[in-house]
Amino acid sequence: MHRIVRCCGLSVLLCVISCLAFGQQRALVRGFVTEAATGEFLFGVNVAVIDADGSVFGSATNSDGLYAVSGLAPGRYLLQASFVGYATYSDSLDMAPGEIRNLDIALQAEERRLQTLVVEGEGDGSVADLTAGMERIEPADIDRIPGPDVSGELAAYLTAMPGVVVIGDQGGQFYVRGGEPTQNLALLDGMVVYQPFHILSYYSTFPPEMLRSVDLHAGGFDARFGGRISSVIDAWSRNGNNQRYAASMQSSPFVVGTHIEGPVGQSQNFSFLASVRQSVLEQGASALIARDIPLAFNDIFAKIQGKTHRHGRISFSGLTTRDRGRIGDDTGRGQPGEVRWTNDAIGVRYLFLPGHLPILAEFMVSTSRHTNALGDGDQTFRESKTARLNMEANITHYTPFTNIRWGLFARSLAFVSDLGGLFQEYETASEYVTEAGFYVAPHFQPGPRTSLSPSLRVHNFPSKGAVYLEPRLRGQWGRGPHKLTGAAGLYHQEVVGVNDRRDAASVFTAWAATPTGKGVPQALHLIAGYQRALPWNAEMVAEAYFKRIRNLYMAEWTPRPRLTTTLQQGRGRVFGCDLRLELRRPGVYGYVNYGLSSVRYTATQPELEAWFGSITYSFRPAHDRRHQVSALVTAEIGGMTASVLWQYGSGRPFSRALGYDGFILMDGRVDVFSEPGERRVIYERPFNGVLPPYHRLDLSLERSFTVGMAEVVAQLSVINAYDRANIFYLDIFTLQRADQLPLIPSLGLKASI
């Protein structure tokens, strides 16, 4: 621990010395870029500073709309800020030696932008723009995907991505490049959301009206993120309109919702944003298909943000969600249990630009809670509660040669579980875990398309008495139409999800610390990618990845289904590749994605020698989908937007049975002739069978028009258009199958003022 403190102090000292040296030599101009009409931060704005000789110093705004151009010699410059759909901003600058100039910019929308809003919105993002496992998802990207709702859904977008596997349209379980759902880190405005998807997997817990951007890190993420070994979903909400009040309402057979935003007070320094959604499946979608959909969910999000002073921005965010329902169908052995879960998160974020230092300081404090319960009505069989308090400080230091980001973090986690004795060693438990550490992540960019980002995260678990070093590296090189990307890193995770993946209809998960005296899960990521611009406004990307997982915790293998037992350690390996081809033409947009992956887990269990002849067994887990294909076409036709999405997934593994027998517990004098005993399945080797493949066609047709002061969007959509009977799971006792949702038509309306 003392070594960590010394290293941290040395990092801070080096940054301070660098700041002083910077102040004596070069100048810096920085500030926030916003949209003049709403006050919303603009991401990706090109800011160029041009000297008298025509040399250009440039920067692009980050997700907070912040730009910083450093390394400027004293003299006069021309500053220009340009962004598609906005009038170019120009201003002259006279920079003194060592000056740090704060210059905020508000861009005015051009009139022609209203006539080409859809086309320009689509141009903001690119599905083919995958950089070493990281993809930035804009609202315009999400809106392209046909779904059951008028507003685009993040969940629907992710299911169309290669490397992301969804077990079914119920349960909200997402697997990213071979990792378990509990190995994914989901963040909203820096707050942890333990279950980021609703019980109906078409919907995420992030209302689309409030999303500004989402970064999906499918692997190889840098040292800013830690505590998970698979992926990161880093979502950020937009700011409310600080110029005028605005609102919208939407309705569909799946969800009804509303949102409102506007300025706080007369100064226009602060704004608010609020969103509420409620499922209406029983009144809507269930009636359309004459089939019970026993699922219910809702979410509420609110945010207040604004300027504390010229150099500071502060925001308060809050999210609460509720999910409840029965997963799967009645397969002859009684209705499945009812699962319930909740998310609650509150966070404060403060951005500060010190007047005399070339740095951006970010301070965040948040608390998150999650409950998960399994029962029947009001009766609870199992329950798990998780709480987390998080504090962190992130500093970005701007120099003429590189930008250095470093930070400190401290967390406290509490786990309380009552598992009814079904998890041996975890029947009733209360655990507390602490985490602390720091990271440093310099970013070198010798050219406009060439960068190198080495980083190091030092992760300390005082409650376990363990310290882990996590070196990571990301980089890219581009020349002409070619671009090469790569990433590598080491990751650790101190918490685990206790569950039994043999039962597809059960999504109950209990969070817990790793068992005392055993190692924490660890993963090594390796990623290599190639991108190329093609004729006809087409682009392709190919990316290969490999993961090696150690200390993987899973339920022990027993002949009793639907019964979770003790945990055991294992190991895993994942490799695969993603191929994408994107076409962008006037009025037409489309892409084809293909994913190839292989996931294999290996575990050791002494009891298995009597069954299989070996204490070690290797298997494909239930989420190992070998082949995935998705194809999307969006076109403007007669003033309407038509979208077609087709998805295919090869069959997933499941555990096949050899036969059945009866089991009688001889715990005294038992009459074996009258005692019925308990039915028991005799398995073959784990996950040795393969379910039928999955494929589905979704369609949507959307039209926008004006009614009075309101902008109205009407959308007609069809989910599972050719009524494919996709299997959800197979009951191995009765051999009855439970299917996913059939063809569902939907008419949605959204009105905005």
PDB file of C-alpha atoms in Angstrom, residues 302-400:
ATOM      1  CA  ALA A 302     -33.765  13.028 -14.012  1.00  0.00           C
ATOM      2  CA  LYS A 303     -30.836  15.396 -14.428  1.00  0.00           C
ATOM      3  CA  ILE A 304     -29.965  18.972 -13.475  1.00  0.00           C
ATOM      4  CA  GLN A 305     -26.828  20.607 -14.868  1.00  0.00           C
ATOM      5  CA  GLY A 306     -25.295  24.002 -15.356  1.00  0.00           C
ATOM      6  CA  LYS A 307     -22.501  26.495 -14.809  1.00  0.00           C
ATOM      7  CA  THR A 308     -21.345  27.129 -11.272  1.00  0.00           C
ATOM      8  CA  HIS A 309     -19.045  29.849 -12.621  1.00  0.00           C
ATOM      9  CA  ARG A 310     -17.077  30.544 -15.781  1.00  0.00           C
ATOM     10  CA  HIS A 311     -14.675  27.663 -15.274  1.00  0.00           C
ATOM     11  CA  GLY A 312     -16.984  25.068 -13.713  1.00  0.00           C
ATOM     12  CA  ARG A 313     -19.841  22.763 -14.728  1.00  0.00           C
ATOM     13  CA  ILE A 314     -21.855  20.595 -12.339  1.00  0.00           C
ATOM     14  CA  SER A 315     -24.536  17.954 -12.909  1.00  0.00           C
ATOM     15  CA  PHE A 316     -26.804  15.829 -10.713  1.00  0.00           C
ATOM     16  CA  SER A 317     -28.215  12.609 -12.192  1.00  0.00           C
ATOM     17  CA  GLY A 318     -30.621  10.013 -10.846  1.00  0.00           C
ATOM     18  CA  LEU A 319     -32.075   6.755 -12.212  1.00  0.00           C
ATOM     19  CA  THR A 320     -34.557   4.265 -10.795  1.00  0.00           C
ATOM     20  CA  THR A 321     -35.936   1.156 -12.544  1.00  0.00           C
ATOM     21  CA  ARG A 322     -38.323  -1.655 -11.613  1.00  0.00           C
ATOM     22  CA  ASP A 323     -38.751  -5.010 -13.393  1.00  0.00           C
ATOM     23  CA  ARG A 324     -41.061  -7.903 -12.573  1.00  0.00           C
ATOM     24  CA  GLY A 325     -42.318 -10.978 -14.413  1.00  0.00           C
ATOM     25  CA  ARG A 326     -42.162 -14.670 -15.193  1.00  0.00           C
ATOM     26  CA  ILE A 327     -39.497 -15.777 -17.665  1.00  0.00           C
ATOM     27  CA  GLY A 328     -40.507 -18.443 -20.150  1.00  0.00           C
ATOM     28  CA  ASP A 329     -43.626 -20.579 -20.542  1.00  0.00           C
ATOM     29  CA  ASP A 330     -45.345 -23.318 -18.586  1.00  0.00           C
ATOM     30  CA  THR A 331     -43.676 -26.501 -19.867  1.00  0.00           C
ATOM     31  CA  GLY A 332     -45.751 -28.942 -17.858  1.00  0.00           C
ATOM     32  CA  ARG A 333     -44.027 -28.742 -14.478  1.00  0.00           C
ATOM     33  CA  GLY A 334     -45.671 -25.570 -13.200  1.00  0.00           C
ATOM     34  CA  GLN A 335     -45.186 -21.926 -13.987  1.00  0.00           C
ATOM     35  CA  PRO A 336     -41.619 -20.632 -13.622  1.00  0.00           C
ATOM     36  CA  GLY A 337     -40.900 -18.452 -10.620  1.00  0.00           C
ATOM     37  CA  GLU A 338     -41.376 -14.711 -10.731  1.00  0.00           C
ATOM     38  CA  VAL A 339     -38.179 -12.681 -10.909  1.00  0.00           C
ATOM     39  CA  ARG A 340     -37.942  -9.091  -9.667  1.00  0.00           C
ATOM     40  CA  TRP A 341     -35.104  -6.614  -9.800  1.00  0.00           C
ATOM     41  CA  THR A 342     -34.502  -2.925  -9.171  1.00  0.00           C
ATOM     42  CA  ASN A 343     -31.814  -0.356  -9.955  1.00  0.00           C
ATOM     43  CA  ASP A 344     -31.303   2.885  -8.056  1.00  0.00           C
ATOM     44  CA  ALA A 345     -28.443   5.290  -8.739  1.00  0.00           C
ATOM     45  CA  ILE A 346     -27.638   8.889  -7.816  1.00  0.00           C
ATOM     46  CA  GLY A 347     -24.520  10.772  -8.890  1.00  0.00           C
ATOM     47  CA  VAL A 348     -22.839  14.179  -8.824  1.00  0.00           C
ATOM     48  CA  ARG A 349     -20.255  15.224 -11.409  1.00  0.00           C
ATOM     49  CA  TYR A 350     -18.166  18.395 -11.366  1.00  0.00           C
ATOM     50  CA  LEU A 351     -15.956  19.617 -14.227  1.00  0.00           C
ATOM     51  CA  PHE A 352     -13.433  22.339 -13.462  1.00  0.00           C
ATOM     52  CA  LEU A 353     -10.934  24.224 -15.628  1.00  0.00           C
ATOM     53  CA  PRO A 354      -8.376  25.878 -13.291  1.00  0.00           C
ATOM     54  CA  GLY A 355      -7.618  29.351 -14.526  1.00  0.00           C
ATOM     55  CA  HIS A 356      -3.808  29.065 -14.457  1.00  0.00           C
ATOM     56  CA  LEU A 357      -3.234  25.356 -15.076  1.00  0.00           C
ATOM     57  CA  PRO A 358      -3.543  23.492 -18.403  1.00  0.00           C
ATOM     58  CA  ILE A 359      -5.732  20.760 -16.956  1.00  0.00           C
ATOM     59  CA  LEU A 360      -9.329  19.550 -16.830  1.00  0.00           C
ATOM     60  CA  ALA A 361     -10.387  18.229 -13.440  1.00  0.00           C
ATOM     61  CA  GLU A 362     -13.350  15.895 -13.059  1.00  0.00           C
ATOM     62  CA  PHE A 363     -14.760  14.852  -9.669  1.00  0.00           C
ATOM     63  CA  MET A 364     -17.520  12.270  -9.329  1.00  0.00           C
ATOM     64  CA  VAL A 365     -19.410  10.817  -6.378  1.00  0.00           C
ATOM     65  CA  SER A 366     -22.171   8.265  -6.894  1.00  0.00           C
ATOM     66  CA  THR A 367     -24.086   5.569  -5.100  1.00  0.00           C
ATOM     67  CA  SER A 368     -25.795   2.578  -6.712  1.00  0.00           C
ATOM     68  CA  ARG A 369     -28.116  -0.088  -5.355  1.00  0.00           C
ATOM     69  CA  HIS A 370     -29.442  -3.267  -6.942  1.00  0.00           C
ATOM     70  CA  THR A 371     -31.850  -5.921  -5.706  1.00  0.00           C
ATOM     71  CA  ASN A 372     -32.697  -9.225  -7.352  1.00  0.00           C
ATOM     72  CA  ALA A 373     -35.311 -11.622  -6.027  1.00  0.00           C
ATOM     73  CA  LEU A 374     -36.952 -14.866  -7.104  1.00  0.00           C
ATOM     74  CA  GLY A 375     -40.273 -15.987  -5.715  1.00  0.00           C
ATOM     75  CA  ASP A 376     -43.938 -16.643  -6.344  1.00  0.00           C
ATOM     76  CA  GLY A 377     -46.135 -13.578  -5.975  1.00  0.00           C
ATOM     77  CA  ASP A 378     -45.306 -11.877  -2.693  1.00  0.00           C
ATOM     78  CA  GLN A 379     -43.370 -14.897  -1.413  1.00  0.00           C
ATOM     79  CA  THR A 380     -39.593 -14.663  -1.914  1.00  0.00           C
ATOM     80  CA  PHE A 381     -37.422 -17.763  -2.266  1.00  0.00           C
ATOM     81  CA  ARG A 382     -34.095 -16.097  -2.896  1.00  0.00           C
ATOM     82  CA  GLU A 383     -32.937 -12.502  -2.644  1.00  0.00           C
ATOM     83  CA  SER A 384     -29.735 -10.585  -3.258  1.00  0.00           C
ATOM     84  CA  LYS A 385     -28.956  -6.939  -2.474  1.00  0.00           C
ATOM     85  CA  THR A 386     -25.935  -4.970  -3.641  1.00  0.00           C
ATOM     86  CA  ALA A 387     -24.860  -1.426  -2.769  1.00  0.00           C
ATOM     87  CA  ARG A 388     -21.879   0.603  -3.938  1.00  0.00           C
ATOM     88  CA  LEU A 389     -20.416   3.989  -3.017  1.00  0.00           C
ATOM     89  CA  ASN A 390     -17.962   5.369  -5.559  1.00  0.00           C
ATOM     90  CA  MET A 391     -15.621   8.372  -5.421  1.00  0.00           C
ATOM     91  CA  GLU A 392     -13.118   9.304  -8.090  1.00  0.00           C
ATOM     92  CA  ALA A 393     -11.057  12.187  -9.386  1.00  0.00           C
ATOM     93  CA  ASN A 394      -9.889  12.294 -13.011  1.00  0.00           C
ATOM     94  CA  ILE A 395      -7.346  14.804 -14.283  1.00  0.00           C
ATOM     95  CA  THR A 396      -6.507  15.473 -17.925  1.00  0.00           C
ATOM     96  CA  HIS A 397      -3.261  17.394 -18.348  1.00  0.00           C
ATOM     97  CA  TYR A 398      -2.599  19.113 -21.708  1.00  0.00           C
ATOM     98  CA  THR A 399       0.988  19.528 -22.917  1.00  0.00           C
ATOM     99  CA  PRO A 400       2.473  20.429 -26.332  1.00  0.00           C
TER     100      PRO A 400
END
